[in-house]
Amino acid sequence: MAHEIEIFANGSAGFAAAGKPGWHRLGYTAPGPMTAEELLTNAQLARWNVRKVAVGAVTDPDTGQLVTSDEDFLIVRTNPVTGQPERLGMVGKDYKIVQNEEVADFLQTLVDESGAIFDTGGSLNGGRRVFVTMRLPEPLMVGGHDRLDLYLAAFSRHDGWGAFTTVATPVRVVCANTERAALRNHASMFKVRHTGHIAGRIAEAREALKLTWRHGEAFAEEAEKLLATPMDVKEFRQFTAVLHPMDPNAKELTRKNHALAMRELEWLFTTAPTQEPIRNTRWAAYNAVTERLDHRSPVIGARDAAIVRAERALLTDHESSKIKTRAFKLLASA
């Protein structure tokens, strides 16, 4: 899967992360939390000076006459490596520029005094899209064992397409694909069109994004129910048979692969050390499904295994994500 991270003329990448790198291994990885200024500098998002430049007069190719307009503007930035001006898009006169620094400032003000820390930032598609994320201070804990980090991610565009968007999401944004996953898998969302100003919208954004905690609490409540509900091997086999039905007309190889998958799922549920603290519960059944899909199911073909597994884990339109959703619904509704 293409990461779409911007690669500059000197070979450097427009990306930075705190603590742990992105799966693509591009850009700068800081040893710990970064300030807004450090993130923007390390991700090469600082001092772009994004601006509108009037198109002015153009020549009509049919008549050869000049056509003037005060409605059309180019969006131009200063390339952070070469220092040269670059066209990013075309917009109308009412379009409002949102500088990368404003994106970070908006997030900082939004979570002021909360303890959230800057986590990732990057430039996508040649600078046409940028993102900045913060990791929220309080993770969700399921049964005191499983930790789910939540992120506040802001996405801005410099090409004239789409609104300035802030989402609360469990997806750590490290590339274009996880950007899309975050936007699809958000707990709550706040948007501002580029015809208005993001300044002064903090209270409105906080009201919209506080749904994060409601979403998180609801998820944790359902997960706690699964953790509190016992499940024996017989019931687990019934669950996996419904989750992964076997076509009666399937060929022999398909039957063998299906049987292998069922044995591996049962081993994860009954024996794997990763399930020890939650053994013999419906939450363990769900984790057996996710562990196999994310870490153990085979990677076929010549593609890099780490990239394929990242797709499975992060992309919500991937078949693995659909299986996880079905598994959770089956376990929660039974």
Short mmCIF file of C-alpha atoms in Angstrom, two decimals, residues 48-264:
data_model
loop_
_atom_site.label_atom_id
_atom_site.label_comp_id
_atom_site.label_asym_id
_atom_site.label_seq_id
_atom_site.Cartn_x
_atom_site.Cartn_y
_atom_site.Cartn_z
CA TRP A 48 5.71 26.78 4.41
CA ASN A 49 4.10 30.23 4.18
CA VAL A 50 1.13 28.85 2.25
CA ARG A 51 -0.42 31.70 0.29
CA LYS A 52 -2.89 32.69 -2.42
CA VAL A 53 -1.50 34.12 -5.64
CA ALA A 54 -3.89 35.78 -8.09
CA VAL A 55 -4.01 34.09 -11.48
CA GLY A 56 -4.56 37.44 -13.19
CA ALA A 57 -4.84 37.47 -17.00
CA VAL A 58 -4.69 34.38 -19.21
CA THR A 59 -4.79 34.06 -22.97
CA ASP A 60 -7.88 32.52 -24.53
CA PRO A 61 -6.49 29.83 -26.91
CA ASP A 62 -9.42 30.28 -29.33
CA THR A 63 -9.31 34.04 -29.77
CA GLY A 64 -5.82 34.92 -28.56
CA GLN A 65 -7.34 37.61 -26.34
CA LEU A 66 -6.60 38.20 -22.67
CA VAL A 67 -9.16 37.09 -20.09
CA THR A 68 -8.82 38.60 -16.65
CA SER A 69 -10.28 37.29 -13.40
CA ASP A 70 -10.25 38.40 -9.79
CA GLU A 71 -11.94 35.14 -8.71
CA ASP A 72 -9.17 32.59 -9.26
CA PHE A 73 -6.06 32.07 -7.12
CA LEU A 74 -3.25 29.56 -6.98
CA ILE A 75 -2.30 28.06 -3.62
CA VAL A 76 1.49 28.29 -3.36
CA ARG A 77 3.92 27.20 -0.67
CA THR A 78 7.63 27.64 -0.10
CA ASN A 79 9.25 24.21 -0.34
CA PRO A 80 10.91 23.57 3.06
CA VAL A 81 13.98 21.95 1.44
CA THR A 82 14.58 23.82 -1.81
CA GLY A 83 13.09 27.17 -0.78
CA GLN A 84 11.33 27.36 -4.15
CA PRO A 85 7.65 28.32 -4.61
CA GLU A 86 5.37 25.40 -5.53
CA ARG A 87 1.79 25.29 -6.76
CA LEU A 88 -0.48 23.08 -4.64
CA GLY A 89 -3.93 23.86 -6.02
CA MET A 90 -6.39 26.47 -7.29
CA VAL A 91 -9.14 28.12 -5.22
CA GLY A 92 -11.63 30.98 -5.27
CA LYS A 93 -11.36 34.37 -3.62
CA ASP A 94 -13.26 33.32 -0.47
CA TYR A 95 -10.93 30.42 0.34
CA LYS A 96 -9.10 30.85 3.66
CA ILE A 97 -5.58 29.48 4.12
CA VAL A 98 -4.87 27.37 7.21
CA GLN A 99 -1.14 27.31 7.92
CA ASN A 100 0.41 24.13 9.30
CA GLU A 101 1.31 26.06 12.44
CA GLU A 102 -2.39 26.87 12.91
CA VAL A 103 -3.23 23.17 12.71
CA ALA A 104 -0.87 22.39 15.59
CA ASP A 105 -2.00 25.44 17.57
CA PHE A 106 -5.63 24.40 17.17
CA LEU A 107 -4.94 20.95 18.61
CA GLN A 108 -2.81 22.39 21.40
CA THR A 109 -5.54 24.81 22.45
CA LEU A 110 -8.21 22.16 22.11
CA VAL A 111 -6.54 19.90 24.67
CA ASP A 112 -4.83 22.60 26.72
CA GLU A 113 -3.87 21.34 30.19
CA SER A 114 -5.18 17.84 29.44
CA GLY A 115 -1.78 16.16 29.23
CA ALA A 116 -2.15 15.15 25.57
CA ILE A 117 1.15 14.96 23.69
CA PHE A 118 2.07 15.47 20.04
CA ASP A 119 2.59 12.09 18.43
CA THR A 120 2.83 12.24 14.61
CA GLY A 121 2.78 14.74 11.77
CA GLY A 122 3.39 14.58 8.07
CA SER A 123 2.97 15.84 4.54
CA LEU A 124 1.10 13.77 1.94
CA ASN A 125 0.75 13.90 -1.82
CA GLY A 126 3.43 16.52 -2.40
CA GLY A 127 2.22 18.84 0.35
CA ARG A 128 -1.40 18.92 -0.75
CA ARG A 129 -2.53 17.24 2.48
CA VAL A 130 -1.01 17.44 5.94
CA PHE A 131 -1.84 15.85 9.30
CA VAL A 132 -0.90 16.40 12.93
CA THR A 133 -1.93 14.09 15.76
CA MET A 134 -1.85 14.11 19.54
CA ARG A 135 -2.13 11.08 21.80
CA LEU A 136 -4.79 11.64 24.44
CA PRO A 137 -3.60 11.16 28.03
CA GLU A 138 -6.06 8.54 29.25
CA PRO A 139 -6.18 5.22 27.36
CA LEU A 140 -9.12 2.88 27.54
CA MET A 141 -8.42 -0.14 29.73
CA VAL A 142 -10.40 -3.34 29.37
CA GLY A 143 -10.36 -5.51 32.45
CA GLY A 144 -7.19 -3.81 33.60
CA HIS A 145 -5.25 -5.74 30.95
CA ASP A 146 -5.83 -4.42 27.44
CA ARG A 147 -4.88 -0.85 26.60
CA LEU A 148 -6.39 1.11 23.70
CA ASP A 149 -4.80 4.49 22.98
CA LEU A 150 -6.94 7.29 21.58
CA TYR A 151 -5.69 10.04 19.28
CA LEU A 152 -6.85 13.47 18.26
CA ALA A 153 -5.93 13.98 14.61
CA ALA A 154 -6.23 17.12 12.51
CA PHE A 155 -6.19 16.96 8.70
CA SER A 156 -5.75 20.03 6.53
CA ARG A 157 -5.60 20.43 2.76
CA HIS A 158 -3.70 22.92 0.65
CA ASP A 159 -5.20 21.92 -2.71
CA GLY A 160 -8.65 23.45 -2.41
CA TRP A 161 -10.42 20.15 -1.79
CA GLY A 162 -12.12 19.25 1.47
CA ALA A 163 -12.56 20.87 4.85
CA PHE A 164 -10.21 21.25 7.78
CA THR A 165 -11.11 18.16 9.82
CA THR A 166 -10.41 17.04 13.36
CA VAL A 167 -11.28 13.52 14.49
CA ALA A 168 -10.92 11.45 17.62
CA THR A 169 -9.80 7.97 16.63
CA PRO A 170 -8.07 4.82 17.92
CA VAL A 171 -5.94 4.77 14.73
CA ARG A 172 -2.40 6.20 14.92
CA VAL A 173 -1.97 8.23 11.73
CA VAL A 174 1.39 7.56 10.05
CA CYS A 175 0.58 7.70 6.32
CA ALA A 176 -2.20 8.25 3.79
CA ASN A 177 -3.72 4.84 4.39
CA THR A 178 -3.97 5.30 8.13
CA GLU A 179 -5.30 8.81 7.48
CA ARG A 180 -8.16 7.24 5.56
CA ALA A 181 -8.62 4.59 8.23
CA ALA A 182 -8.75 7.27 10.93
CA LEU A 183 -11.36 9.24 9.02
CA ARG A 184 -13.50 6.13 8.58
CA ASN A 185 -12.91 4.80 12.08
CA HIS A 186 -13.36 8.04 14.01
CA ALA A 187 -15.24 8.22 17.28
CA SER A 188 -16.27 11.82 16.63
CA MET A 189 -15.52 14.51 14.06
CA PHE A 190 -15.39 18.30 13.73
CA LYS A 191 -15.11 20.11 10.39
CA VAL A 192 -14.46 23.70 9.35
CA ARG A 193 -14.80 24.77 5.73
CA HIS A 194 -11.94 26.78 4.26
CA THR A 195 -14.31 29.68 3.69
CA GLY A 196 -14.31 30.35 7.43
CA HIS A 197 -11.74 30.61 10.21
CA ILE A 198 -10.80 27.88 12.66
CA ALA A 199 -9.92 30.52 15.25
CA GLY A 200 -12.76 30.98 17.73
CA ARG A 201 -14.22 27.53 17.05
CA ILE A 202 -12.53 25.86 20.03
CA ALA A 203 -15.66 25.64 22.19
CA GLU A 204 -17.66 24.21 19.30
CA ALA A 205 -14.93 21.67 18.56
CA ARG A 206 -14.69 20.59 22.19
CA GLU A 207 -18.43 20.04 22.29
CA ALA A 208 -18.31 17.88 19.16
CA LEU A 209 -15.20 15.93 20.10
CA LYS A 210 -16.16 15.13 23.68
CA LEU A 211 -18.13 12.31 22.09
CA THR A 212 -14.78 10.54 22.12
CA TRP A 213 -15.20 9.66 25.73
CA ARG A 214 -18.78 8.53 25.25
CA HIS A 215 -17.64 6.33 22.37
CA GLY A 216 -14.70 5.05 24.38
CA GLU A 217 -16.80 4.37 27.45
CA ALA A 218 -19.39 2.52 25.34
CA PHE A 219 -16.70 0.35 23.75
CA ALA A 220 -15.08 -0.35 27.11
CA GLU A 221 -18.46 -1.23 28.61
CA GLU A 222 -19.15 -3.77 25.85
CA ALA A 223 -15.63 -5.19 26.15
CA GLU A 224 -16.02 -5.53 29.92
CA LYS A 225 -19.21 -7.52 29.34
CA LEU A 226 -17.31 -9.88 27.05
CA LEU A 227 -14.57 -10.22 29.66
CA ALA A 228 -17.14 -11.06 32.35
CA THR A 229 -18.86 -13.72 30.22
CA PRO A 230 -17.31 -17.22 30.42
CA MET A 231 -16.83 -19.26 27.24
CA ASP A 232 -15.77 -22.88 27.03
CA VAL A 233 -14.13 -24.64 24.10
CA LYS A 234 -17.40 -26.09 22.81
CA GLU A 235 -19.00 -22.65 22.64
CA PHE A 236 -15.84 -21.21 21.08
CA ARG A 237 -15.98 -23.83 18.31
CA GLN A 238 -19.61 -22.93 17.64
CA PHE A 239 -18.66 -19.25 17.45
CA THR A 240 -15.80 -19.81 14.99
CA ALA A 241 -17.98 -22.07 12.83
CA VAL A 242 -20.45 -19.21 12.43
CA LEU A 243 -17.69 -16.64 11.93
CA HIS A 244 -15.87 -18.76 9.33
CA PRO A 245 -18.50 -21.01 7.69
CA MET A 246 -17.23 -23.83 5.50
CA ASP A 247 -18.69 -24.08 1.99
CA PRO A 248 -19.93 -27.70 1.59
CA ASN A 249 -18.77 -27.60 -2.03
CA ALA A 250 -15.27 -26.33 -1.21
CA LYS A 251 -12.24 -28.06 -2.72
CA GLU A 252 -9.92 -30.22 -0.65
CA LEU A 253 -7.18 -27.57 -0.32
CA THR A 254 -9.70 -25.02 0.92
CA ARG A 255 -10.97 -27.53 3.47
CA LYS A 256 -7.45 -28.20 4.73
CA ASN A 257 -6.68 -24.47 5.07
CA HIS A 258 -9.96 -23.92 6.89
CA ALA A 259 -9.22 -26.77 9.31
CA LEU A 260 -5.75 -25.34 9.94
CA ALA A 261 -7.23 -21.91 10.68
CA MET A 262 -9.75 -23.42 13.10
CA ARG A 263 -7.01 -25.31 14.97
CA GLU A 264 -4.90 -22.18 15.22
#
